[in-house]
CSV table of C-alpha atoms in Angstrom, one decimal:
chain,number,residue,atom,x,y,z
P,1,UNK,CA,162.3,-27.0,-77.0
P,2,UNK,CA,164.9,-24.9,-78.8
P,3,UNK,CA,167.1,-24.9,-75.7
P,4,UNK,CA,166.9,-28.6,-75.4
P,5,UNK,CA,167.8,-29.2,-79.0
P,6,UNK,CA,170.8,-27.0,-78.8
P,7,UNK,CA,172.1,-28.7,-75.7
P,8,UNK,CA,171.6,-32.2,-77.2
P,9,UNK,CA,173.3,-31.1,-80.4
P,10,UNK,CA,176.4,-29.9,-78.5
P,11,UNK,CA,176.4,-33.0,-76.4
P,12,UNK,CA,176.2,-35.2,-79.6
P,13,UNK,CA,179.3,-33.4,-81.1
P,14,UNK,CA,181.2,-33.9,-77.9
P,15,UNK,CA,180.2,-37.6,-77.7
P,16,UNK,CA,181.6,-38.3,-81.1
P,17,UNK,CA,184.8,-36.6,-79.9
P,18,UNK,CA,184.7,-33.4,-81.9
P,19,UNK,CA,187.3,-31.1,-80.2
P,20,UNK,CA,185.5,-28.8,-77.8
P,21,UNK,CA,186.6,-25.6,-79.6
P,22,UNK,CA,185.2,-26.8,-82.9
P,23,UNK,CA,182.1,-28.3,-81.3
P,24,UNK,CA,181.1,-25.0,-79.7
P,25,UNK,CA,182.3,-22.9,-82.6
P,26,UNK,CA,180.6,-25.1,-85.2
P,27,UNK,CA,177.3,-25.2,-83.2
P,28,UNK,CA,177.5,-21.4,-82.9
P,29,UNK,CA,178.1,-20.9,-86.6
P,30,UNK,CA,175.2,-23.2,-87.4
P,31,UNK,CA,172.8,-21.3,-85.0
P,32,UNK,CA,173.9,-18.0,-86.4
P,33,UNK,CA,173.3,-19.2,-90.0
P,34,UNK,CA,169.9,-20.6,-89.1
P,35,UNK,CA,168.9,-17.4,-87.2
P,36,UNK,CA,169.5,-16.1,-89.9
P,37,UNK,CA,172.4,-13.6,-89.3
P,38,UNK,CA,175.2,-12.5,-91.6
P,39,UNK,CA,178.1,-14.9,-90.8
P,40,UNK,CA,180.6,-12.0,-90.8
P,41,UNK,CA,179.6,-11.8,-87.1
P,42,UNK,CA,181.7,-14.9,-86.6
P,43,UNK,CA,185.1,-13.5,-87.5
P,44,UNK,CA,184.3,-10.4,-85.7
P,45,UNK,CA,183.6,-12.4,-82.5
P,46,UNK,CA,186.8,-14.5,-83.1
P,47,UNK,CA,188.9,-11.4,-83.5
P,48,UNK,CA,187.3,-9.8,-80.4
P,49,UNK,CA,188.2,-12.8,-78.4
P,50,UNK,CA,191.8,-12.8,-79.4
P,51,UNK,CA,191.9,-9.0,-78.8
P,52,UNK,CA,190.7,-9.5,-75.2
P,53,UNK,CA,192.8,-7.6,-72.7
P,54,UNK,CA,192.6,-10.2,-70.0
P,55,UNK,CA,194.0,-12.9,-72.3
P,56,UNK,CA,197.1,-10.9,-73.1
P,57,UNK,CA,198.7,-12.3,-69.9
P,58,UNK,CA,198.2,-15.9,-70.8
P,59,UNK,CA,201.0,-16.3,-73.4
P,60,UNK,CA,203.5,-14.5,-71.2
P,61,UNK,CA,202.7,-16.5,-68.1
P,62,UNK,CA,202.9,-19.7,-70.2
P,63,UNK,CA,206.3,-18.5,-71.5
P,64,UNK,CA,207.5,-17.8,-68.0
P,65,UNK,CA,206.3,-21.1,-66.6
P,66,UNK,CA,207.8,-23.1,-69.5
P,67,UNK,CA,211.2,-21.3,-69.2
P,68,UNK,CA,211.1,-22.2,-65.5
P,69,UNK,CA,210.1,-25.7,-66.3
P,70,UNK,CA,212.9,-26.2,-69.0
P,71,UNK,CA,215.4,-24.7,-66.6
P,72,UNK,CA,214.3,-27.1,-63.8
P,73,UNK,CA,213.4,-24.2,-61.6
P,74,UNK,CA,210.0,-25.7,-60.9
P,75,UNK,CA,211.7,-28.8,-59.7
P,76,UNK,CA,213.7,-26.6,-57.3
P,77,UNK,CA,210.6,-25.0,-55.9
P,78,UNK,CA,208.8,-28.4,-55.5
P,79,UNK,CA,212.0,-29.9,-54.0
P,80,UNK,CA,212.1,-27.1,-51.4
P,81,UNK,CA,208.5,-27.6,-50.4
P,82,UNK,CA,209.0,-31.4,-50.5
P,83,UNK,CA,212.0,-31.1,-48.1
P,84,UNK,CA,209.8,-29.4,-45.5
P,85,UNK,CA,206.5,-31.2,-45.9
P,86,UNK,CA,207.3,-34.1,-48.3
P,87,UNK,CA,207.0,-36.6,-45.4
P,88,UNK,CA,203.4,-35.5,-44.9
P,89,UNK,CA,200.7,-37.2,-46.9
P,90,UNK,CA,199.9,-34.9,-49.8
P,91,UNK,CA,203.0,-32.7,-49.5
P,92,UNK,CA,203.1,-31.9,-53.2
P,93,UNK,CA,199.3,-31.4,-53.2
P,94,UNK,CA,199.9,-28.7,-50.6
P,95,UNK,CA,202.6,-27.1,-52.8
P,96,UNK,CA,200.3,-27.2,-55.9
P,97,UNK,CA,197.4,-25.4,-54.1
P,98,UNK,CA,199.8,-22.8,-52.6
P,99,UNK,CA,201.3,-22.3,-56.1
P,100,UNK,CA,197.8,-21.9,-57.6
P,101,UNK,CA,196.9,-19.3,-55.0
P,102,UNK,CA,200.1,-17.5,-55.7
P,103,UNK,CA,199.6,-17.3,-59.4
P,104,UNK,CA,196.0,-16.4,-58.8
P,105,UNK,CA,197.2,-13.3,-57.0
P,106,UNK,CA,199.4,-12.6,-60.0
P,107,UNK,CA,197.1,-13.2,-63.0
P,108,UNK,CA,193.5,-13.0,-61.9
P,109,UNK,CA,192.8,-15.6,-64.6
P,110,UNK,CA,191.7,-19.2,-64.1
P,111,UNK,CA,193.1,-20.2,-67.5
P,112,UNK,CA,196.5,-18.7,-66.8
P,113,UNK,CA,196.7,-20.3,-63.4
P,114,UNK,CA,195.6,-23.8,-64.5
P,115,UNK,CA,197.9,-23.8,-67.5
P,116,UNK,CA,200.9,-22.3,-65.8
P,117,UNK,CA,200.9,-24.4,-62.6
P,118,UNK,CA,199.8,-27.5,-64.6
P,119,UNK,CA,202.9,-27.5,-66.8
P,120,UNK,CA,205.1,-27.7,-63.7
P,121,UNK,CA,203.0,-29.7,-61.2
P,122,UNK,CA,201.7,-32.5,-63.3
P,123,UNK,CA,205.0,-34.2,-64.1
P,124,UNK,CA,206.3,-33.6,-60.6
P,125,UNK,CA,203.3,-35.1,-58.9
P,126,UNK,CA,202.8,-38.1,-61.2
P,127,UNK,CA,206.5,-39.0,-61.0
P,128,UNK,CA,206.1,-39.2,-57.2
P,129,UNK,CA,203.2,-41.7,-57.3
P,130,UNK,CA,200.2,-39.4,-57.1
P,131,UNK,CA,197.2,-40.8,-59.0
P,132,UNK,CA,196.7,-39.1,-62.3
P,133,UNK,CA,192.9,-38.3,-61.9
P,134,UNK,CA,193.6,-36.8,-58.5
P,135,UNK,CA,196.4,-34.6,-59.9
P,136,UNK,CA,194.3,-33.4,-62.8
P,137,UNK,CA,191.3,-32.7,-60.5
P,138,UNK,CA,193.5,-30.9,-58.0
P,139,UNK,CA,195.0,-28.6,-60.7
P,140,UNK,CA,191.6,-28.0,-62.5
P,141,UNK,CA,190.1,-26.9,-59.1
P,142,UNK,CA,193.2,-25.0,-58.0
P,143,UNK,CA,193.2,-23.1,-61.2
P,144,UNK,CA,189.7,-21.8,-60.4
P,145,UNK,CA,191.2,-19.8,-57.6
P,146,UNK,CA,192.4,-17.4,-60.3
P,147,UNK,CA,189.0,-15.8,-60.6
P,148,UNK,CA,188.3,-15.5,-56.8
P,149,UNK,CA,191.5,-14.4,-55.2
P,150,UNK,CA,192.2,-10.8,-56.1
P,151,UNK,CA,193.0,-9.3,-58.5
P,152,UNK,CA,190.1,-11.1,-60.1
P,153,UNK,CA,189.0,-10.3,-63.7
P,154,UNK,CA,185.4,-11.4,-63.2
P,155,UNK,CA,185.1,-9.4,-60.0
P,156,UNK,CA,186.3,-6.3,-61.9
P,157,UNK,CA,183.7,-6.9,-64.5
P,158,UNK,CA,181.0,-7.5,-61.9
P,159,UNK,CA,181.9,-4.2,-60.2
P,160,UNK,CA,181.8,-2.3,-63.5
P,161,UNK,CA,178.3,-3.8,-64.4
P,162,UNK,CA,176.8,-3.2,-61.0
P,163,UNK,CA,178.7,-0.1,-59.9
P,164,UNK,CA,179.7,-2.0,-56.7
P,165,UNK,CA,183.1,-0.9,-55.2
P,166,UNK,CA,185.8,-3.1,-56.9
P,167,UNK,CA,188.2,-2.8,-53.9
P,168,UNK,CA,185.4,-4.0,-51.6
P,169,UNK,CA,184.8,-7.0,-53.9
P,170,UNK,CA,188.5,-7.7,-53.9
P,171,UNK,CA,188.6,-7.7,-50.0
P,172,UNK,CA,185.4,-9.9,-50.0
P,173,UNK,CA,187.1,-12.5,-52.2
P,174,UNK,CA,190.0,-13.0,-49.9
P,175,UNK,CA,188.2,-15.0,-47.2
P,176,UNK,CA,186.4,-17.5,-49.5
P,177,UNK,CA,189.6,-17.8,-51.6
P,178,UNK,CA,191.7,-18.7,-48.6
P,179,UNK,CA,189.0,-21.0,-47.2
P,180,UNK,CA,188.8,-22.9,-50.5
P,181,UNK,CA,192.5,-23.2,-50.6
P,182,UNK,CA,192.6,-24.6,-47.1
P,183,UNK,CA,189.8,-27.1,-47.9
P,184,UNK,CA,191.7,-28.3,-51.0
P,185,UNK,CA,194.8,-28.7,-48.9
P,186,UNK,CA,193.0,-30.8,-46.2
P,187,UNK,CA,191.5,-33.0,-48.9
P,188,UNK,CA,194.9,-33.5,-50.5
P,189,UNK,CA,196.3,-34.6,-47.2
P,190,UNK,CA,193.4,-36.9,-46.5
P,191,UNK,CA,193.4,-38.4,-50.0
P,192,UNK,CA,197.1,-39.1,-49.9
P,193,UNK,CA,196.9,-40.5,-46.3
P,194,UNK,CA,194.0,-42.9,-47.0
P,195,UNK,CA,194.2,-43.3,-50.8
P,196,UNK,CA,196.5,-45.5,-52.9
P,197,UNK,CA,199.6,-44.7,-54.9
P,198,UNK,CA,201.2,-42.1,-52.7
P,199,UNK,CA,204.8,-42.8,-52.0
P,200,UNK,CA,205.8,-41.4,-48.6
P,201,UNK,CA,209.4,-40.3,-48.1
P,202,UNK,CA,211.6,-40.0,-45.1
P,203,UNK,CA,211.9,-36.5,-43.5
P,204,UNK,CA,214.7,-34.4,-44.8
P,205,UNK,CA,217.5,-33.2,-42.6
P,206,UNK,CA,217.9,-29.5,-41.7
P,207,UNK,CA,220.8,-29.1,-44.0
P,208,UNK,CA,218.8,-30.6,-46.9
P,209,UNK,CA,215.8,-28.3,-46.1
P,210,UNK,CA,218.1,-25.2,-46.1
P,211,UNK,CA,220.0,-26.2,-49.2
P,212,UNK,CA,216.7,-26.8,-51.1
P,213,UNK,CA,215.2,-23.6,-49.9
P,214,UNK,CA,218.2,-21.6,-51.1
P,215,UNK,CA,217.9,-23.1,-54.5
P,216,UNK,CA,214.2,-22.0,-54.6
P,217,UNK,CA,214.9,-18.5,-53.2
P,218,UNK,CA,215.3,-16.9,-56.7
P,219,UNK,CA,211.9,-18.3,-57.7
P,220,UNK,CA,210.3,-16.9,-54.5
P,221,UNK,CA,211.9,-13.6,-55.2
P,222,UNK,CA,210.5,-13.7,-58.8
P,223,UNK,CA,207.0,-14.3,-57.5
P,224,UNK,CA,207.3,-11.5,-54.9
P,225,UNK,CA,208.5,-9.2,-57.6
P,226,UNK,CA,205.5,-10.0,-59.8
P,227,UNK,CA,203.0,-9.7,-57.0
P,228,UNK,CA,204.5,-6.6,-55.6
P,229,UNK,CA,204.5,-4.8,-59.0
P,230,UNK,CA,200.8,-5.5,-59.3
P,231,UNK,CA,199.7,-4.5,-55.8
P,232,UNK,CA,201.9,-1.5,-55.7
P,233,UNK,CA,200.3,-0.3,-58.9
P,234,UNK,CA,203.7,-0.4,-60.8
P,235,UNK,CA,202.5,-2.7,-63.5
P,236,UNK,CA,199.3,-4.4,-64.8
P,237,UNK,CA,199.1,-8.3,-64.7
P,238,UNK,CA,200.0,-8.4,-68.4
P,239,UNK,CA,203.0,-6.2,-67.9
P,240,UNK,CA,204.0,-8.2,-64.8
P,241,UNK,CA,203.8,-11.4,-66.8
P,242,UNK,CA,206.2,-9.9,-69.3
P,243,UNK,CA,208.5,-8.8,-66.5
P,244,UNK,CA,208.3,-12.3,-65.0
P,245,UNK,CA,209.3,-13.9,-68.4
P,246,UNK,CA,212.3,-11.7,-68.7
P,247,UNK,CA,213.4,-12.3,-65.1
P,248,UNK,CA,212.9,-16.0,-65.5
P,249,UNK,CA,215.0,-16.0,-68.6
P,250,UNK,CA,217.8,-14.1,-66.9
P,251,UNK,CA,217.6,-16.3,-63.8
P,252,UNK,CA,217.7,-19.6,-65.7
P,253,UNK,CA,220.5,-18.4,-68.0
P,254,UNK,CA,222.6,-17.2,-65.0
P,255,UNK,CA,222.1,-20.6,-63.4
P,256,UNK,CA,223.5,-22.3,-66.5
P,257,UNK,CA,220.2,-24.0,-67.2
P,258,UNK,CA,219.0,-22.2,-70.3
P,259,UNK,CA,220.3,-22.3,-73.8
P,260,UNK,CA,218.9,-21.5,-77.3
P,261,UNK,CA,217.6,-25.0,-77.8
P,262,UNK,CA,215.7,-25.1,-74.5
P,263,UNK,CA,214.3,-21.7,-75.1
P,264,UNK,CA,213.0,-22.8,-78.5
P,265,UNK,CA,211.3,-25.8,-76.8
P,266,UNK,CA,209.8,-23.5,-74.2
P,267,UNK,CA,208.4,-21.1,-76.8
P,268,UNK,CA,207.1,-24.0,-78.9
P,269,UNK,CA,205.3,-25.6,-75.9
P,270,UNK,CA,203.9,-22.2,-74.9
P,271,UNK,CA,202.6,-21.7,-78.5
P,272,UNK,CA,200.8,-25.0,-78.5
P,273,UNK,CA,199.1,-24.5,-75.2
P,274,UNK,CA,198.2,-20.8,-76.0
P,275,UNK,CA,196.7,-21.9,-79.3
P,276,UNK,CA,194.6,-24.6,-77.6
P,277,UNK,CA,193.4,-22.1,-74.9
P,278,UNK,CA,192.6,-19.4,-77.4
P,279,UNK,CA,190.7,-21.8,-79.7
P,280,UNK,CA,188.6,-23.0,-76.8
P,281,UNK,CA,187.8,-19.5,-75.6
P,282,UNK,CA,187.0,-18.4,-79.2
P,283,UNK,CA,184.7,-21.3,-79.8
P,284,UNK,CA,182.9,-20.5,-76.5
P,285,UNK,CA,182.5,-16.9,-77.5
P,286,UNK,CA,180.9,-17.7,-80.8
P,287,UNK,CA,178.6,-20.3,-79.1
P,288,UNK,CA,177.6,-17.9,-76.3
P,289,UNK,CA,176.9,-15.1,-78.8
P,290,UNK,CA,174.6,-17.5,-80.7
P,291,UNK,CA,172.6,-18.7,-77.8
P,292,UNK,CA,172.3,-15.1,-76.5
P,293,UNK,CA,170.6,-14.2,-79.8
P,294,UNK,CA,168.1,-17.0,-79.1
P,295,UNK,CA,167.5,-15.4,-75.7
P,296,UNK,CA,168.1,-18.6,-73.9
P,297,UNK,CA,170.1,-17.3,-70.9
P,298,UNK,CA,168.0,-14.2,-70.7
P,299,UNK,CA,164.7,-16.1,-70.6
P,300,UNK,CA,166.0,-18.3,-67.8
P,301,UNK,CA,167.1,-15.3,-65.7
P,302,UNK,CA,163.7,-13.5,-66.3
P,303,UNK,CA,161.9,-16.7,-65.3
P,304,UNK,CA,163.7,-16.6,-61.9
P,305,UNK,CA,163.1,-12.9,-61.1
P,306,UNK,CA,159.4,-13.0,-62.1
P,307,UNK,CA,158.4,-16.1,-60.2
P,308,UNK,CA,160.5,-16.2,-57.1
P,309,UNK,CA,160.2,-13.6,-54.3
P,310,UNK,CA,161.9,-15.3,-51.3
P,311,UNK,CA,165.7,-14.6,-51.0
P,312,UNK,CA,166.6,-18.2,-50.1
P,313,UNK,CA,164.7,-19.7,-53.0
P,314,UNK,CA,166.0,-17.0,-55.3
P,315,UNK,CA,169.6,-17.8,-54.4
P,316,UNK,CA,169.0,-21.6,-54.7
P,317,UNK,CA,167.4,-21.1,-58.1
P,318,UNK,CA,170.3,-18.8,-59.3
P,319,UNK,CA,172.8,-21.4,-58.1
P,320,UNK,CA,171.1,-24.2,-60.1
P,321,UNK,CA,170.8,-22.1,-63.2
P,322,UNK,CA,174.5,-21.0,-63.0
P,323,UNK,CA,175.6,-24.6,-62.7
P,324,UNK,CA,173.6,-25.6,-65.8
P,325,UNK,CA,174.4,-22.5,-67.9
P,326,UNK,CA,178.0,-22.7,-66.8
P,327,UNK,CA,178.4,-26.1,-68.5
P,328,UNK,CA,178.0,-24.2,-71.9
P,329,UNK,CA,179.1,-20.7,-71.2
P,330,UNK,CA,182.5,-19.4,-70.1
P,331,UNK,CA,182.6,-17.1,-67.0
P,332,UNK,CA,182.7,-13.7,-68.6
P,333,UNK,CA,179.7,-14.5,-70.8
P,334,UNK,CA,177.7,-15.6,-67.7
P,335,UNK,CA,178.6,-12.4,-66.0
P,336,UNK,CA,177.7,-10.2,-69.0
P,337,UNK,CA,174.4,-12.0,-69.8
P,338,UNK,CA,173.0,-12.8,-66.4
P,339,UNK,CA,174.1,-10.1,-63.9
P,340,UNK,CA,172.3,-7.2,-65.5
P,341,UNK,CA,169.0,-9.2,-65.4
P,342,UNK,CA,169.5,-10.5,-61.8
P,343,UNK,CA,171.0,-7.5,-60.1
P,344,UNK,CA,167.9,-5.3,-59.9
P,345,UNK,CA,166.1,-8.0,-57.8
P,346,UNK,CA,168.8,-8.0,-55.1
P,347,UNK,CA,167.7,-4.8,-53.4
P,348,UNK,CA,164.0,-6.0,-53.3
P,349,UNK,CA,165.1,-9.3,-51.6
P,350,UNK,CA,167.6,-7.6,-49.2
P,351,UNK,CA,170.6,-9.4,-50.6
P,352,UNK,CA,174.0,-7.7,-50.2
P,353,UNK,CA,175.4,-7.0,-53.7
P,354,UNK,CA,179.0,-7.6,-52.5
P,355,UNK,CA,178.1,-10.9,-51.0
P,356,UNK,CA,176.2,-11.8,-54.2
P,357,UNK,CA,179.2,-11.0,-56.3
P,358,UNK,CA,181.3,-13.5,-54.3
P,359,UNK,CA,178.6,-16.1,-54.4
P,360,UNK,CA,178.2,-15.7,-58.1
P,361,UNK,CA,182.0,-16.1,-58.7
P,362,UNK,CA,182.2,-19.2,-56.5
P,363,UNK,CA,179.5,-20.9,-58.6
P,364,UNK,CA,181.3,-19.8,-61.8
P,365,UNK,CA,184.4,-21.5,-60.4
P,366,UNK,CA,182.3,-24.7,-59.9
P,367,UNK,CA,181.1,-24.4,-63.5
P,368,UNK,CA,184.7,-24.3,-64.7
P,369,UNK,CA,185.2,-27.9,-63.6
P,370,UNK,CA,181.8,-29.4,-64.4
P,371,UNK,CA,181.3,-31.3,-67.7
P,372,UNK,CA,180.5,-31.2,-70.5
P,373,UNK,CA,182.2,-27.9,-71.3
P,374,UNK,CA,183.9,-26.9,-68.0
P,375,UNK,CA,186.8,-24.9,-69.5
P,376,UNK,CA,189.4,-25.9,-66.9
P,377,UNK,CA,188.8,-29.6,-67.6
P,378,UNK,CA,189.9,-29.1,-71.2
P,379,UNK,CA,192.8,-26.9,-70.2
P,380,UNK,CA,194.2,-29.6,-67.9
P,381,UNK,CA,193.4,-32.3,-70.4
P,382,UNK,CA,195.5,-30.5,-73.0
P,383,UNK,CA,198.3,-29.6,-70.6
P,384,UNK,CA,198.5,-33.0,-69.1
P,385,UNK,CA,197.8,-34.9,-72.3
P,386,UNK,CA,195.1,-36.8,-70.5
P,387,UNK,CA,191.8,-38.4,-71.2
P,388,UNK,CA,188.8,-36.1,-70.3
P,389,UNK,CA,187.4,-39.0,-68.2
P,390,UNK,CA,190.5,-38.9,-66.0
P,391,UNK,CA,190.2,-35.2,-65.4
P,392,UNK,CA,186.4,-35.4,-64.7
P,393,UNK,CA,186.9,-38.3,-62.3
P,394,UNK,CA,189.5,-36.3,-60.4
P,395,UNK,CA,187.6,-33.0,-60.4
P,396,UNK,CA,184.1,-34.0,-59.1
P,397,UNK,CA,185.1,-34.1,-55.4
P,398,UNK,CA,186.5,-30.6,-55.7
P,399,UNK,CA,183.2,-29.5,-57.4
P,400,UNK,CA,181.3,-30.8,-54.4
P,401,UNK,CA,183.7,-28.9,-52.1
P,402,UNK,CA,183.0,-25.7,-54.0
P,403,UNK,CA,179.2,-26.3,-53.8
P,404,UNK,CA,179.6,-26.8,-50.1
P,405,UNK,CA,181.5,-23.5,-49.8
P,406,UNK,CA,178.7,-21.8,-51.7
P,407,UNK,CA,176.2,-23.2,-49.3
P,408,UNK,CA,178.4,-22.1,-46.4
P,409,UNK,CA,178.4,-18.6,-47.8
P,410,UNK,CA,174.6,-18.5,-47.6
P,411,UNK,CA,174.6,-19.6,-43.9
P,412,UNK,CA,177.7,-17.7,-42.9
P,413,UNK,CA,177.9,-14.5,-44.9
P,414,UNK,CA,180.7,-13.3,-42.7
P,415,UNK,CA,183.1,-15.6,-44.7
P,416,UNK,CA,182.9,-13.0,-47.5
P,417,UNK,CA,181.8,-9.8,-45.6
P,418,UNK,CA,184.0,-9.9,-42.5
P,419,UNK,CA,187.1,-8.5,-44.1
P,420,UNK,CA,185.6,-5.6,-46.0
P,421,UNK,CA,183.0,-4.7,-43.4
P,422,UNK,CA,184.4,-6.1,-40.2
P,423,UNK,CA,181.6,-8.3,-39.0
């Protein structure tokens, strides 16, 4: 009964259009006060959220993307891709997903990926006739690749909690990450081919393709520098984000596309988006802390492990619970709360822990784009200045694709295990 009342209370706040950060944070404060618990735990949680290491990359990646956007570098990149595949249905959809995959390999963060690519891709795609709900859904789903394609922050935390090899988890995430990217690309092509609103263009000439590609070459070199610095162990994602910002600033200034006024606009836009993101994450942290004290997620997890003994039913039940809990908890909270309870049951049921880590993260991805509190929905809503209903309408087909991928993982475990284990 307590769980139902909490869920209904949060839904009521969202229905009356209380901003999601204040809805979750306010509900969390109320629950902590009613517990009762000293409310000094609230500022401690808020400070702990802002002090989170994985969030340090977000402002710098946003700065980098806004500098590139104000310098029209993003337009150069999309123009280059458009010159090669623009005459295909869904050409910019393909570019968007590839860009999300690229930034996923840079940041390891869904929030950073969705916000960074969204600031560039939304105006580009909508100006070329792509339907707004489709664009928002594509970016919300593409952003989720940030927690599957390595380096993935949730996979690192999963490895630390369970003592499973983190490099093995990274290798296992490659197959499903590429598979999901391919599925999204195919859907983008099909949607643009058979849907309405897409404006096809004539194929570009070879000279146009080469010219556009040369203009985009500095951006590609920038991306290669960021990725290389991470995979070669030269810099952390946060440090690479800072390097990317500096290089983006130098590049746009050298191209004559950046001045003090544009830089001020880029900083201001980054500040607004960063504030929005941090408020949502902070509200989610307070709310998740409160419901943890009421033992709601723990009781659900224990109910599963005590009453289900078959592996198939166990995985099905875990998937259902993650989708429900994921509507109200952000990904790291789900990992920290549920994995320690569920993990001991894996050996008893003969479930590979590496495979389970990938399956868990795919379902977390799905939860990020499911209402009422799918975080990527609100990130894209803020970045695109859209109605939440538009984002949800565009995101639900991608949520179904993710669920289908999770089901495929159960029937074809090699999708995750072939690269690390070779079978």
